[in-house]
Coordinates of N, CA and C and ligand atoms in Angstrom, one line a residue:
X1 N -1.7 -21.4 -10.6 CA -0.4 -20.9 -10.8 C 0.1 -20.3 -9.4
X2 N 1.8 -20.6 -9.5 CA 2.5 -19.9 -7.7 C 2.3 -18.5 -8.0
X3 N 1.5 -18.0 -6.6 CA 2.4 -16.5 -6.8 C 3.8 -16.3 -6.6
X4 N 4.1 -15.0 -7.5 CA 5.4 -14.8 -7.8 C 5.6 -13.9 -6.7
X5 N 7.0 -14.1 -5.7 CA 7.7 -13.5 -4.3 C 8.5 -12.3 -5.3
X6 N 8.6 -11.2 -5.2 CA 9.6 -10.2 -4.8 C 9.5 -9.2 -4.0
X7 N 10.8 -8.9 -3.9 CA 11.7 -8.1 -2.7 C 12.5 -7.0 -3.6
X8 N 11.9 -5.2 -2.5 CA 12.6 -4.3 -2.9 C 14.0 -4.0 -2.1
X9 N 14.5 -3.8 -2.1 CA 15.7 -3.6 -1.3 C 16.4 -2.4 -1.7
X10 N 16.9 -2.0 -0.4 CA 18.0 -0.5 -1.1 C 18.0 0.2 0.1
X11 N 19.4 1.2 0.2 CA 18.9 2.3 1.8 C 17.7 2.9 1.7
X12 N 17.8 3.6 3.2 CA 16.9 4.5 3.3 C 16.9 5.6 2.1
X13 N 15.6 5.7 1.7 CA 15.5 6.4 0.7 C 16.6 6.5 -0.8
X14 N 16.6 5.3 -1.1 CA 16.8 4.8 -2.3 C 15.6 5.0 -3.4
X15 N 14.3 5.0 -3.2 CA 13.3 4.9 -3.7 C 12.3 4.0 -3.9
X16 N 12.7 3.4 -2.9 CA 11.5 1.8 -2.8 C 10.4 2.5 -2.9
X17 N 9.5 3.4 -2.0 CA 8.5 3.6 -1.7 C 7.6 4.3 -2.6
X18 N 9.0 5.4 -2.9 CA 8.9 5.8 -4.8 C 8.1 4.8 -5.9
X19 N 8.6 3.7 -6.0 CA 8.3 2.8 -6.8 C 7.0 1.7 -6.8
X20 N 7.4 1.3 -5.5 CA 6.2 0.0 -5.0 C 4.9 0.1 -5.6
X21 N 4.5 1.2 -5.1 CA 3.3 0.9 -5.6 C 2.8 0.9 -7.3
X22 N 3.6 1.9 -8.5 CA 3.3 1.8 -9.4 C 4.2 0.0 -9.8
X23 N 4.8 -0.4 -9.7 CA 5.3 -1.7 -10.0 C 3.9 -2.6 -9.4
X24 N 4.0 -2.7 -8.2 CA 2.8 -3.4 -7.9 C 1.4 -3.5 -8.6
X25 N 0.9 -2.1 -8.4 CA -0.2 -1.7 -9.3 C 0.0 -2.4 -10.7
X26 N 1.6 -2.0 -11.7 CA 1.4 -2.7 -13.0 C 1.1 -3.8 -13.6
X27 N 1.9 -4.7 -12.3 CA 2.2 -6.4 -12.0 C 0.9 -6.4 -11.9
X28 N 0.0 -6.1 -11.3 CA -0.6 -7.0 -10.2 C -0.6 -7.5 -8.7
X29 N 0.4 -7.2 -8.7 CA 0.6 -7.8 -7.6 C 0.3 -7.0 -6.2
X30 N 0.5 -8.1 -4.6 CA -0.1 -7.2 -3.5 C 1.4 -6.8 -3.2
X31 N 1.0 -5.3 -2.4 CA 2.2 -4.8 -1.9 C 1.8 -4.7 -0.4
X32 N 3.4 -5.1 0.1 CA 3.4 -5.7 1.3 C 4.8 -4.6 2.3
X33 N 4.1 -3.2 2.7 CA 5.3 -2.8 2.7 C 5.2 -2.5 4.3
X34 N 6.4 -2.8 4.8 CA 6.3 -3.1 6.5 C 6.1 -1.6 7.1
X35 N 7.3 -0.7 6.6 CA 7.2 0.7 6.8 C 5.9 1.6 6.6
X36 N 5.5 1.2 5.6 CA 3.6 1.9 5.6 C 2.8 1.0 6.3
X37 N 2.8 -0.3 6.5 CA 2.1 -0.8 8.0 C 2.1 -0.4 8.8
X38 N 3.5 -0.5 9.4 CA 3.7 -0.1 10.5 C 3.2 1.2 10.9
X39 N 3.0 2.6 10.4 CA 3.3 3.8 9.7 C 1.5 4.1 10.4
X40 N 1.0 3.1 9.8 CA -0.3 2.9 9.5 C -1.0 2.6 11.4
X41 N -0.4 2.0 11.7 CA -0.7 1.0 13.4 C -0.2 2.6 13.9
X42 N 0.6 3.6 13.8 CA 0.8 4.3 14.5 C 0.0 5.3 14.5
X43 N -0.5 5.5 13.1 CA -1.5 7.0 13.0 C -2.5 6.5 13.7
X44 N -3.1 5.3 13.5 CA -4.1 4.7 14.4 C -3.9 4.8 16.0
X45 N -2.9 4.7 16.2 CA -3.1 4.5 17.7 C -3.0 3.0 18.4
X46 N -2.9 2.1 17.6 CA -2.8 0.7 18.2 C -2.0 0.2 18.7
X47 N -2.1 -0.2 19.5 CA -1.6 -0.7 20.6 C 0.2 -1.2 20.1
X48 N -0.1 -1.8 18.6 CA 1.6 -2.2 18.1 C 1.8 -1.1 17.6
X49 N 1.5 0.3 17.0 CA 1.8 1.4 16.3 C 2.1 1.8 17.8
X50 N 2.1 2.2 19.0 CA 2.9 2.9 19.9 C 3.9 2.6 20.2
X51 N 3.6 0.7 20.6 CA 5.3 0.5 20.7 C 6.0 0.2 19.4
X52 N 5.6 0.3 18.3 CA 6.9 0.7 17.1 C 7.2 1.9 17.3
X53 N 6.4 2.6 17.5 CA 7.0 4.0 17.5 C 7.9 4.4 17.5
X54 N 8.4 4.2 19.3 CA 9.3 4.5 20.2 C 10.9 4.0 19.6
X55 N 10.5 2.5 18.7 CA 11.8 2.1 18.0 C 11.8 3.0 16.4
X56 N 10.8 3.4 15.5 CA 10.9 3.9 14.5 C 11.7 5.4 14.7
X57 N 10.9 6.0 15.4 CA 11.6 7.5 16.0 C 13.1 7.3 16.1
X58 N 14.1 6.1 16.5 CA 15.0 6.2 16.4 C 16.0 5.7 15.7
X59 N 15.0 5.3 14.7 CA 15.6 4.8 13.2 C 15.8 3.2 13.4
X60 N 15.1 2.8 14.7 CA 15.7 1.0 15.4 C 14.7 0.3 14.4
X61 N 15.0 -0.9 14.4 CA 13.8 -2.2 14.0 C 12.7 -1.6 15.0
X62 N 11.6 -2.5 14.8 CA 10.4 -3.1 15.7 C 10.7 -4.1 15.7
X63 N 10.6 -4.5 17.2 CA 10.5 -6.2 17.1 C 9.6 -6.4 16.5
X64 N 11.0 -8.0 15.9 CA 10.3 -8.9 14.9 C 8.9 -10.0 14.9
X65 N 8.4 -9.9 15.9 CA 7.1 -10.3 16.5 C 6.4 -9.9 15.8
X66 N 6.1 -8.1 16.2 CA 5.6 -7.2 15.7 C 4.9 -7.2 14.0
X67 N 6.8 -7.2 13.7 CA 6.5 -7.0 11.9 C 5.5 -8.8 11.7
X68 N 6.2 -9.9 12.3 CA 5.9 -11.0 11.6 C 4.2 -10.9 11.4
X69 N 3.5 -10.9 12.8 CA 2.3 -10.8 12.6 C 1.9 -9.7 11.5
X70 N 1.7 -8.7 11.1 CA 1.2 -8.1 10.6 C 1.3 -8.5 8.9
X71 N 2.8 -8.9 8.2 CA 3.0 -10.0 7.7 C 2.3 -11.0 7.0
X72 N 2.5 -12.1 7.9 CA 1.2 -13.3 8.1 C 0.6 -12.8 7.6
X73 N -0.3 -12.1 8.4 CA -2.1 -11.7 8.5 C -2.5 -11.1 6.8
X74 N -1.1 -10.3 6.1 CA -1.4 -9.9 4.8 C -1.2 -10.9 4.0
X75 N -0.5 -12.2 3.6 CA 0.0 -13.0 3.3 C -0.8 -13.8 2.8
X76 N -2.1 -14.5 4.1 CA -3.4 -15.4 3.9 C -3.9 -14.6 3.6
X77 N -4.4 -13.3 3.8 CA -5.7 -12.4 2.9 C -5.4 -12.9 1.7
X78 N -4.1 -12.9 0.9 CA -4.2 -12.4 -0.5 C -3.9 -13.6 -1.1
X79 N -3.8 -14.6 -0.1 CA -2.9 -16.0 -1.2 C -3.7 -15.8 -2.8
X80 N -3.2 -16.8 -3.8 CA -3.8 -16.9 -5.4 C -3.9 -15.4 -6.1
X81 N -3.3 -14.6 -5.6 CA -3.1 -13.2 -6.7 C -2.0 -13.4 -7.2
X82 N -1.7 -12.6 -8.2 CA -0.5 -12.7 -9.2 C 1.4 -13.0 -8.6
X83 N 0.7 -12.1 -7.6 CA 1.9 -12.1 -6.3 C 2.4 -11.4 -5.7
X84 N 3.3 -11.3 -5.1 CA 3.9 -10.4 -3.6 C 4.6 -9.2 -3.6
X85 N 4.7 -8.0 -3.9 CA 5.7 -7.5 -3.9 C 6.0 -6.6 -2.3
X86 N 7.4 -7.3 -1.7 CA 7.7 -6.9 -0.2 C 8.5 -5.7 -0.4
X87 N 8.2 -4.7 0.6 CA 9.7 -3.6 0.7 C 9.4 -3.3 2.3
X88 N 11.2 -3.4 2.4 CA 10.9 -3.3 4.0 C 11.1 -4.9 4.6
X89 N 10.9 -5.8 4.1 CA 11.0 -6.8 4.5 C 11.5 -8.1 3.9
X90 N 12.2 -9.3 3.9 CA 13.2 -9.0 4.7 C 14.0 -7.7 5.1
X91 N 14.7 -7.7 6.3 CA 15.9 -6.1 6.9 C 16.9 -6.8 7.2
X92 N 17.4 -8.3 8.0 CA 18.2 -9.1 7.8 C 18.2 -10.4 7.7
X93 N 19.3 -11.0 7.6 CA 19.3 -12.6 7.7 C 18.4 -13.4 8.5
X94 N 18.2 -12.9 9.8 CA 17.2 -13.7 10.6 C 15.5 -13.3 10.3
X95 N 15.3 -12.1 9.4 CA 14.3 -12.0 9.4 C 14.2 -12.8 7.9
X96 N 15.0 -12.7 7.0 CA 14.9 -13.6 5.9 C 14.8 -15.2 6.1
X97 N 14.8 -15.6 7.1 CA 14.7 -17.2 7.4 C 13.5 -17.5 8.2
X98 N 13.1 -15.9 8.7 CA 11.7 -16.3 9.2 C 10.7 -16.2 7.9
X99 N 10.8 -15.3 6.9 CA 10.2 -15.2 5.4 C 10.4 -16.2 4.4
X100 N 11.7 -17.3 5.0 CA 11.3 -18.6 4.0 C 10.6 -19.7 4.6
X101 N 10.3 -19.2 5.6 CA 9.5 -20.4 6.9 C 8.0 -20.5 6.5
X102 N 7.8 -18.7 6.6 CA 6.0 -18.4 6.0 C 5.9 -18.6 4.2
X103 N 6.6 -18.5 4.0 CA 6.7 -18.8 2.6 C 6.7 -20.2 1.9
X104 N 7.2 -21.1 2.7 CA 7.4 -22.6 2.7 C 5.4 -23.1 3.4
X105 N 5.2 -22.5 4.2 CA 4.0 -22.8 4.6 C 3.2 -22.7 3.4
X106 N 3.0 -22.0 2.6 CA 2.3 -21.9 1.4 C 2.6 -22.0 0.0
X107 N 4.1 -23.0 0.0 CA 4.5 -23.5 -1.1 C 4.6 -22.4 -1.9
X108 N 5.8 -21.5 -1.6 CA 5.9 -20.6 -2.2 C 7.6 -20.1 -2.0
X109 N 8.2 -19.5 -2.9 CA 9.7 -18.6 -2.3 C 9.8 -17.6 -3.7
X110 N 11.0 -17.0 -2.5 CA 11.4 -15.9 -3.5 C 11.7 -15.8 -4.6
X111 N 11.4 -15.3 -5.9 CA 12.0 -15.4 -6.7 C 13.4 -14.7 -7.5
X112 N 12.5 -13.0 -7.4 CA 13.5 -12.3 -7.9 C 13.8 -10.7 -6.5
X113 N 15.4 -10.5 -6.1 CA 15.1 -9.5 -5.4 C 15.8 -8.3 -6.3
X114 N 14.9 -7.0 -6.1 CA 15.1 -6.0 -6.9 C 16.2 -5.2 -6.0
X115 N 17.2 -4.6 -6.3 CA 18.0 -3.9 -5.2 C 18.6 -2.7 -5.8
X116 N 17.8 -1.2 -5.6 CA 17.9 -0.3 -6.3 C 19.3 0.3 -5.2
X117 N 20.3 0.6 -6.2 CA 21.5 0.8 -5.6 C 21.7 2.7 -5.7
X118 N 21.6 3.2 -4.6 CA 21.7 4.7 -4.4 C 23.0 4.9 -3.4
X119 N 24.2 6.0 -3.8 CA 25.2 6.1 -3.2 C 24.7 6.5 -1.8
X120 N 25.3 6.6 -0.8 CA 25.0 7.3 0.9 C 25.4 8.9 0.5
X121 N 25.7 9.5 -0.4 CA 26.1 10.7 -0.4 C 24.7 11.4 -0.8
X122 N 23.9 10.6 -1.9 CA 22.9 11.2 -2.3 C 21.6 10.9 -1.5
X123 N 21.9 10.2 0.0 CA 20.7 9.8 0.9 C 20.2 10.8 2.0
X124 N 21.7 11.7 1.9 CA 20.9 12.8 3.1 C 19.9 13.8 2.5
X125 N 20.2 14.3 1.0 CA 19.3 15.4 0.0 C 18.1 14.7 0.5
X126 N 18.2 13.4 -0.5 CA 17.0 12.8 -0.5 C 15.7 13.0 0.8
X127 N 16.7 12.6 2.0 CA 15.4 12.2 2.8 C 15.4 13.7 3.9
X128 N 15.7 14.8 3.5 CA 15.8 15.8 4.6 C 14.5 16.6 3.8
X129 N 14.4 16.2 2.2 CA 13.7 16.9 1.7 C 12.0 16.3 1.1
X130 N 12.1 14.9 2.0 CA 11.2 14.3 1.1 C 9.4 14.7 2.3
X131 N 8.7 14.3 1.1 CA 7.4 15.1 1.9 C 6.7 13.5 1.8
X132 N 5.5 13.4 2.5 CA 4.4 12.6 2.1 C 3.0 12.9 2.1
X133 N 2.2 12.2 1.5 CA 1.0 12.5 1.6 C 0.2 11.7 2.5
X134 N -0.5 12.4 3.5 CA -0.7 11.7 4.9 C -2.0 10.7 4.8
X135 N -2.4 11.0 3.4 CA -4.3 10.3 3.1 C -3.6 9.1 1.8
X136 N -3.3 9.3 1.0 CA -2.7 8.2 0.0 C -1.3 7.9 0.0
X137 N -0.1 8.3 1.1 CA 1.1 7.6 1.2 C 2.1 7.7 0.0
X138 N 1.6 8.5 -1.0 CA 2.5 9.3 -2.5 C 3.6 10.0 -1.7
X139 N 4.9 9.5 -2.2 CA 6.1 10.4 -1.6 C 6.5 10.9 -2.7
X140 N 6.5 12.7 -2.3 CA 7.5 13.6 -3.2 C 8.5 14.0 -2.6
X141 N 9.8 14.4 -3.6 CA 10.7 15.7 -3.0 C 10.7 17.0 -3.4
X142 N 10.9 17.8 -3.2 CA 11.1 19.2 -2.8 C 11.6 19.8 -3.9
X143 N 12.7 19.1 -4.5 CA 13.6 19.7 -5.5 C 13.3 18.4 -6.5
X144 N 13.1 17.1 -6.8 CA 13.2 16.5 -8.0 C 11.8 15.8 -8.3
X145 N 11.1 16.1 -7.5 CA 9.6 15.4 -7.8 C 8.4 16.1 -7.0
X146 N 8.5 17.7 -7.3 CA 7.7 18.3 -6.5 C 5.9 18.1 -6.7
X147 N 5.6 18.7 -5.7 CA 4.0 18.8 -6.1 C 3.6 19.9 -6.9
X148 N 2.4 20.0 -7.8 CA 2.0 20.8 -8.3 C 2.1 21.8 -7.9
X149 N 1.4 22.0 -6.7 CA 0.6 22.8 -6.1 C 1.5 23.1 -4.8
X150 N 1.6 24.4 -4.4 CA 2.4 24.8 -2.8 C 3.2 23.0 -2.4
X151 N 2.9 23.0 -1.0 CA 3.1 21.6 -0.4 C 1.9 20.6 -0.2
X152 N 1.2 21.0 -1.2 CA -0.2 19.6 -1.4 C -0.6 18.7 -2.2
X153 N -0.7 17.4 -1.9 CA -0.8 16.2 -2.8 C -1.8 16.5 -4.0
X154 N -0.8 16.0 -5.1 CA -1.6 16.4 -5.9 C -3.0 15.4 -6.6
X155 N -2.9 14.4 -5.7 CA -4.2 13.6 -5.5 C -5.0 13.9 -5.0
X156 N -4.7 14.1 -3.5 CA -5.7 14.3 -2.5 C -6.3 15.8 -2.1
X157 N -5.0 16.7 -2.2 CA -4.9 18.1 -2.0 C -4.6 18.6 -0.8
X158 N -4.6 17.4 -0.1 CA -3.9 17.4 1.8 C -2.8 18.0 1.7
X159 N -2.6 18.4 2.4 CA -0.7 19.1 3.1 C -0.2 18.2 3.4
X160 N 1.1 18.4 2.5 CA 1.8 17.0 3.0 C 2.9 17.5 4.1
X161 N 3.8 16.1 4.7 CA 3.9 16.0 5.7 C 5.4 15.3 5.6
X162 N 6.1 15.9 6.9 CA 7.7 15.6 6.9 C 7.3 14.3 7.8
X163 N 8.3 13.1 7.3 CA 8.2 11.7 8.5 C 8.6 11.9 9.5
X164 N 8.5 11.7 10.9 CA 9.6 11.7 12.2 C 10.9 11.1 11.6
X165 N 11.1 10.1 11.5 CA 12.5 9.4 11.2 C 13.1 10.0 9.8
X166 N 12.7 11.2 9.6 CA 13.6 12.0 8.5 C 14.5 13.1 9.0
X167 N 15.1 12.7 10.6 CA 15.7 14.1 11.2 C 17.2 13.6 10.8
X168 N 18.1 14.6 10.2 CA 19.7 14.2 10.1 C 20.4 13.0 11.4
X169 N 19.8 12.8 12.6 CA 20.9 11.8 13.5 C 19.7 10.4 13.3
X170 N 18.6 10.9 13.0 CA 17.9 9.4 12.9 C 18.5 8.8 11.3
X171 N 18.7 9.8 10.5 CA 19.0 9.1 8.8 C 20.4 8.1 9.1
X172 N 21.4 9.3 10.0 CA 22.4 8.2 9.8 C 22.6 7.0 10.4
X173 N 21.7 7.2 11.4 CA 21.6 5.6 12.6 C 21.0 4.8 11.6
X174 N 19.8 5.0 10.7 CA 19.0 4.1 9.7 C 20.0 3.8 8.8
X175 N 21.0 4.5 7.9 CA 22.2 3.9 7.1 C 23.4 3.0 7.8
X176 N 23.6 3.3 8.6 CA 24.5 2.6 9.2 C 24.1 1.3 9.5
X177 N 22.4 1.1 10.2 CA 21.8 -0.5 10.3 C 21.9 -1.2 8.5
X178 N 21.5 -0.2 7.9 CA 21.3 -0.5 6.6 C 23.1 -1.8 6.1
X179 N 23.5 -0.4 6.0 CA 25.1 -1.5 6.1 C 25.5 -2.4 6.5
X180 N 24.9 -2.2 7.8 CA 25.5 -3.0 8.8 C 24.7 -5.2 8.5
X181 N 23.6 -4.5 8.7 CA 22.8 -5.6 9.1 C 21.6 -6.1 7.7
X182 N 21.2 -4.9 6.4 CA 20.9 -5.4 5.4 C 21.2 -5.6 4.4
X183 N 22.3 -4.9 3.9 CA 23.2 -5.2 2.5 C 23.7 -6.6 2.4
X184 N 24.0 -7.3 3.6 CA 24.6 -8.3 3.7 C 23.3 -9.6 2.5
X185 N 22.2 -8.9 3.0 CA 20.9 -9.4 2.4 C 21.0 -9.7 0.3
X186 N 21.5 -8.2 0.0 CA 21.8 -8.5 -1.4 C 23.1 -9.6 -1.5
X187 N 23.6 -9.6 -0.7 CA 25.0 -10.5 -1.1 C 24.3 -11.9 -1.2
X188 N 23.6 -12.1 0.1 CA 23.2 -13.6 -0.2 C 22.2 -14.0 -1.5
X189 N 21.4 -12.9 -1.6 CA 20.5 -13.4 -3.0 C 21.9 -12.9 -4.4
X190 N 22.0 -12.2 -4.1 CA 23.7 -12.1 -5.6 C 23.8 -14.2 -5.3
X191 N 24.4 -14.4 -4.7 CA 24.9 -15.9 -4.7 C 23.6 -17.1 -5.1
X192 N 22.7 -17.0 -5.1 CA 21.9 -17.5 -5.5 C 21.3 -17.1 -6.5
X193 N 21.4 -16.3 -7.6 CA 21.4 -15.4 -8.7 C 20.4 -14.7 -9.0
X194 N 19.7 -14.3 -7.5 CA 18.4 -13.6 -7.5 C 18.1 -12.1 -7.8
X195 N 19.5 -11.6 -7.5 CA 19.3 -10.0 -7.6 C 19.1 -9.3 -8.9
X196 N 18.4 -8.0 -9.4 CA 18.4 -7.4 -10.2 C 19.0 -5.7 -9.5
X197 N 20.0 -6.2 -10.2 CA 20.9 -4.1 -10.2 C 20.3 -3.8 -10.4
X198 N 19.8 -2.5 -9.8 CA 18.9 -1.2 -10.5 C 19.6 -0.1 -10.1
X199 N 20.0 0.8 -10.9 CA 20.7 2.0 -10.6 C 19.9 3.0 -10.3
X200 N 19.5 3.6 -8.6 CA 18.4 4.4 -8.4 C 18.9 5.8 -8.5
X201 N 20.4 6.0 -9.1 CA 20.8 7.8 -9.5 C 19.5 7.7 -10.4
X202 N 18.8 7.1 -11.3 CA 18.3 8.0 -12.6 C 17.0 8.4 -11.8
X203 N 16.2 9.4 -13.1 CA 15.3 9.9 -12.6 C 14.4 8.9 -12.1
X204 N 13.4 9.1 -11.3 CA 12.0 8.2 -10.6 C 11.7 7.3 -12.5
X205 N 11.3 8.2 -13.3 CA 10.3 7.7 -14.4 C 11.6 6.3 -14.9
X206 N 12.9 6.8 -15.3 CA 14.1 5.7 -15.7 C 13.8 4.7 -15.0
X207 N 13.9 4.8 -13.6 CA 14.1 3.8 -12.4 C 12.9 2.9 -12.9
X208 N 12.3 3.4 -12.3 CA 10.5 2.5 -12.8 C 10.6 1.5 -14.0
X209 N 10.9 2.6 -15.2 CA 10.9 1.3 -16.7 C 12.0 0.6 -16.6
X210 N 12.8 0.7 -15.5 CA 14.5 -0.5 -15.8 C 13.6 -1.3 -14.7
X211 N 13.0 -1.7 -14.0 CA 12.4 -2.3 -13.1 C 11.4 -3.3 -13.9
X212 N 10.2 -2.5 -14.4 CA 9.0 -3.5 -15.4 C 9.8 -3.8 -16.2
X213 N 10.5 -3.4 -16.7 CA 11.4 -4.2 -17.9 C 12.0 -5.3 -17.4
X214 N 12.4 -5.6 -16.8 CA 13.5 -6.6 -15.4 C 12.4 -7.7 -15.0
X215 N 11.2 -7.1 -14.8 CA 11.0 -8.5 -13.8 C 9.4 -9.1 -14.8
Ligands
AP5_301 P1 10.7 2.0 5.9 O1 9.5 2.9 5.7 O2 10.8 0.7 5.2 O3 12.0 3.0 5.6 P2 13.4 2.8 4.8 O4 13.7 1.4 4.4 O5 14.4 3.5 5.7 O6 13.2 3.4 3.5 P3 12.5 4.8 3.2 O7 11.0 4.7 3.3 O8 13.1 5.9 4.1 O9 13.1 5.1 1.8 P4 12.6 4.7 0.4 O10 13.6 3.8 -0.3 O11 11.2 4.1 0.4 O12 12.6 6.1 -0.4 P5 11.5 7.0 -1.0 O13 10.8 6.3 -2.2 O14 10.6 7.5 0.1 O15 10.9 1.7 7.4 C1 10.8 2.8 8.4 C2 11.0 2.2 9.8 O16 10.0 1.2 10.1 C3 12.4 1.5 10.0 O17 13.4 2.4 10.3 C4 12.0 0.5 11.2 O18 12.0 1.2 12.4 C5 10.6 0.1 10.8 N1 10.6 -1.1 10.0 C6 10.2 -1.2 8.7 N2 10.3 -2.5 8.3 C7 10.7 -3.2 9.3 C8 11.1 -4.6 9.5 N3 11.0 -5.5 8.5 N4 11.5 -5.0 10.7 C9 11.7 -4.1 11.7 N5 11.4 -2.8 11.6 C10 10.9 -2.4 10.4 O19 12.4 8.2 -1.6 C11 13.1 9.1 -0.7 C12 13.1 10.5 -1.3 O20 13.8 10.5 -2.5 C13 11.7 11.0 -1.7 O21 11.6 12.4 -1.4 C14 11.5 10.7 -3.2 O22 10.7 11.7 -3.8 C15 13.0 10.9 -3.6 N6 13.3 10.1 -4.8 C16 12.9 8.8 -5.0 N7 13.4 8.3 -6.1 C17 14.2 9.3 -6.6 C18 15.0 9.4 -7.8 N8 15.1 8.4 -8.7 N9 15.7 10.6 -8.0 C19 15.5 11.6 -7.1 N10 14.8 11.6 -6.0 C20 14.1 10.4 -5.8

């Protein structure tokens, strides 16, 4: 059987990252998320985690070299599992035609893209207040999805941690790319009748069951 391709899509902090993994986890499926790769190369120290850096810090891409390889390399590990779930990737047009390129290599394409729709009014709350957990990558907020306990994961029990690219002039540089250069992305899968609306106002738990129910 093909694995099945989907794509989370939405602004910064819409709640992709919210979601991914319990969707993935339910499916089955591997999660392929560019922003915790990347995320990942930087706490490390590797040689591509420094120079993403310097563009993440200011809400810019990483060259797409960068992302592709890392990509790839997850892609062949996992071929024959249930299937894909991407967030973070495609970001635009050109990166979406390099994703039907690798995708065509292994007789595979997109099928369904998920596009959790969050106003830009409710994007600054969101990300000025959102925390992470620096050992399992669980994102809470402050006011609608706090942790148990003070400011510590309630998995791990680590202190969690504010992202660099959550400062107010980096959020709006990251919305504005958003606009600019990935929305255009929902339009093209809307024309090919791949999108699923998801309205990300409701709480985390709503969001989630309109999602499994969807795909
Ligand atoms: P990435 O990590 O992908 O960031 P993003 O797309 O900007 O999205 P976020 O992670 O900020 O938001 P989210 O939608 O996951 O929201 P979350 O669930 O955390 O990318 C970061 C950077 O990496 C990029 O800027 C770029 O530099 C680089 N990069 C990544 N991919 C790349 C690529 N393909 N090419 C080049 N460069 C790339 O939720 C946000 C907050 O809201 C949390 O506090 C959460 O608790 C809260 N929340 C979530 N859902 C709800 C809800 N329903 N109600 C209330 N609060 C909620």
């Amino acid at each position: 059987m093909k694995s099945k391709i989907y794509i989370l899509i939405g602004p910064p902090g819409a709640g992709k990252g919210t979601q991914a993994k319990n969707i993935a986890n339910t499916k089955g499926f591997v999660l392929i998320s560019t922003g915790d790769l990347l995320r990942e190369n930087v706490e490390k120290k590797t040689e591509l985690g420094q120079i993403a850096k310097s563009f993440m810090d200011k809400g810019e891409f990483v060259p797409i070299d960068l992302v592709a390889k890392i990509i790839k390399a997850n892609i062949e590990q996992n071929l024959n599992k249930n299937g894909f779930l991407f967030d973070g990737f495609p970001r635009d047009l050109s990166q979406n035609i390099l994703l039907d390129g690798m995708l065509k290599e292994f007789d595979l394409e997109v099928d369904k893209v998920i596009y959790i729709d969050v106003k830009d009014e409710a994007i600054l709350e969101r990300l000025t207040n959102r925390r992470v957990c620096p050992k399992c990558k669980k994102v809470y907020h402050m006011k609608f999805n706090k942790p148990k306990k003070d400011e510590l994961c309630d998995d791990c029990g680590v202190a969690l941690a504010t992202r660099d690219d959550d400062k107010p002039e980096v959020i709006k540089n990251r919305l504005a790319t958003y606009h600019k250069v990935t929305h255009p992305l929902v339009e093209h899968f809307e024309k090919l009748g791949k999108v699923i609306r998801i309205d990300g106002s409701k709480s985390p738990k709503e969001v989630e069951n309109e999602i499994i129910s969807n795909i």
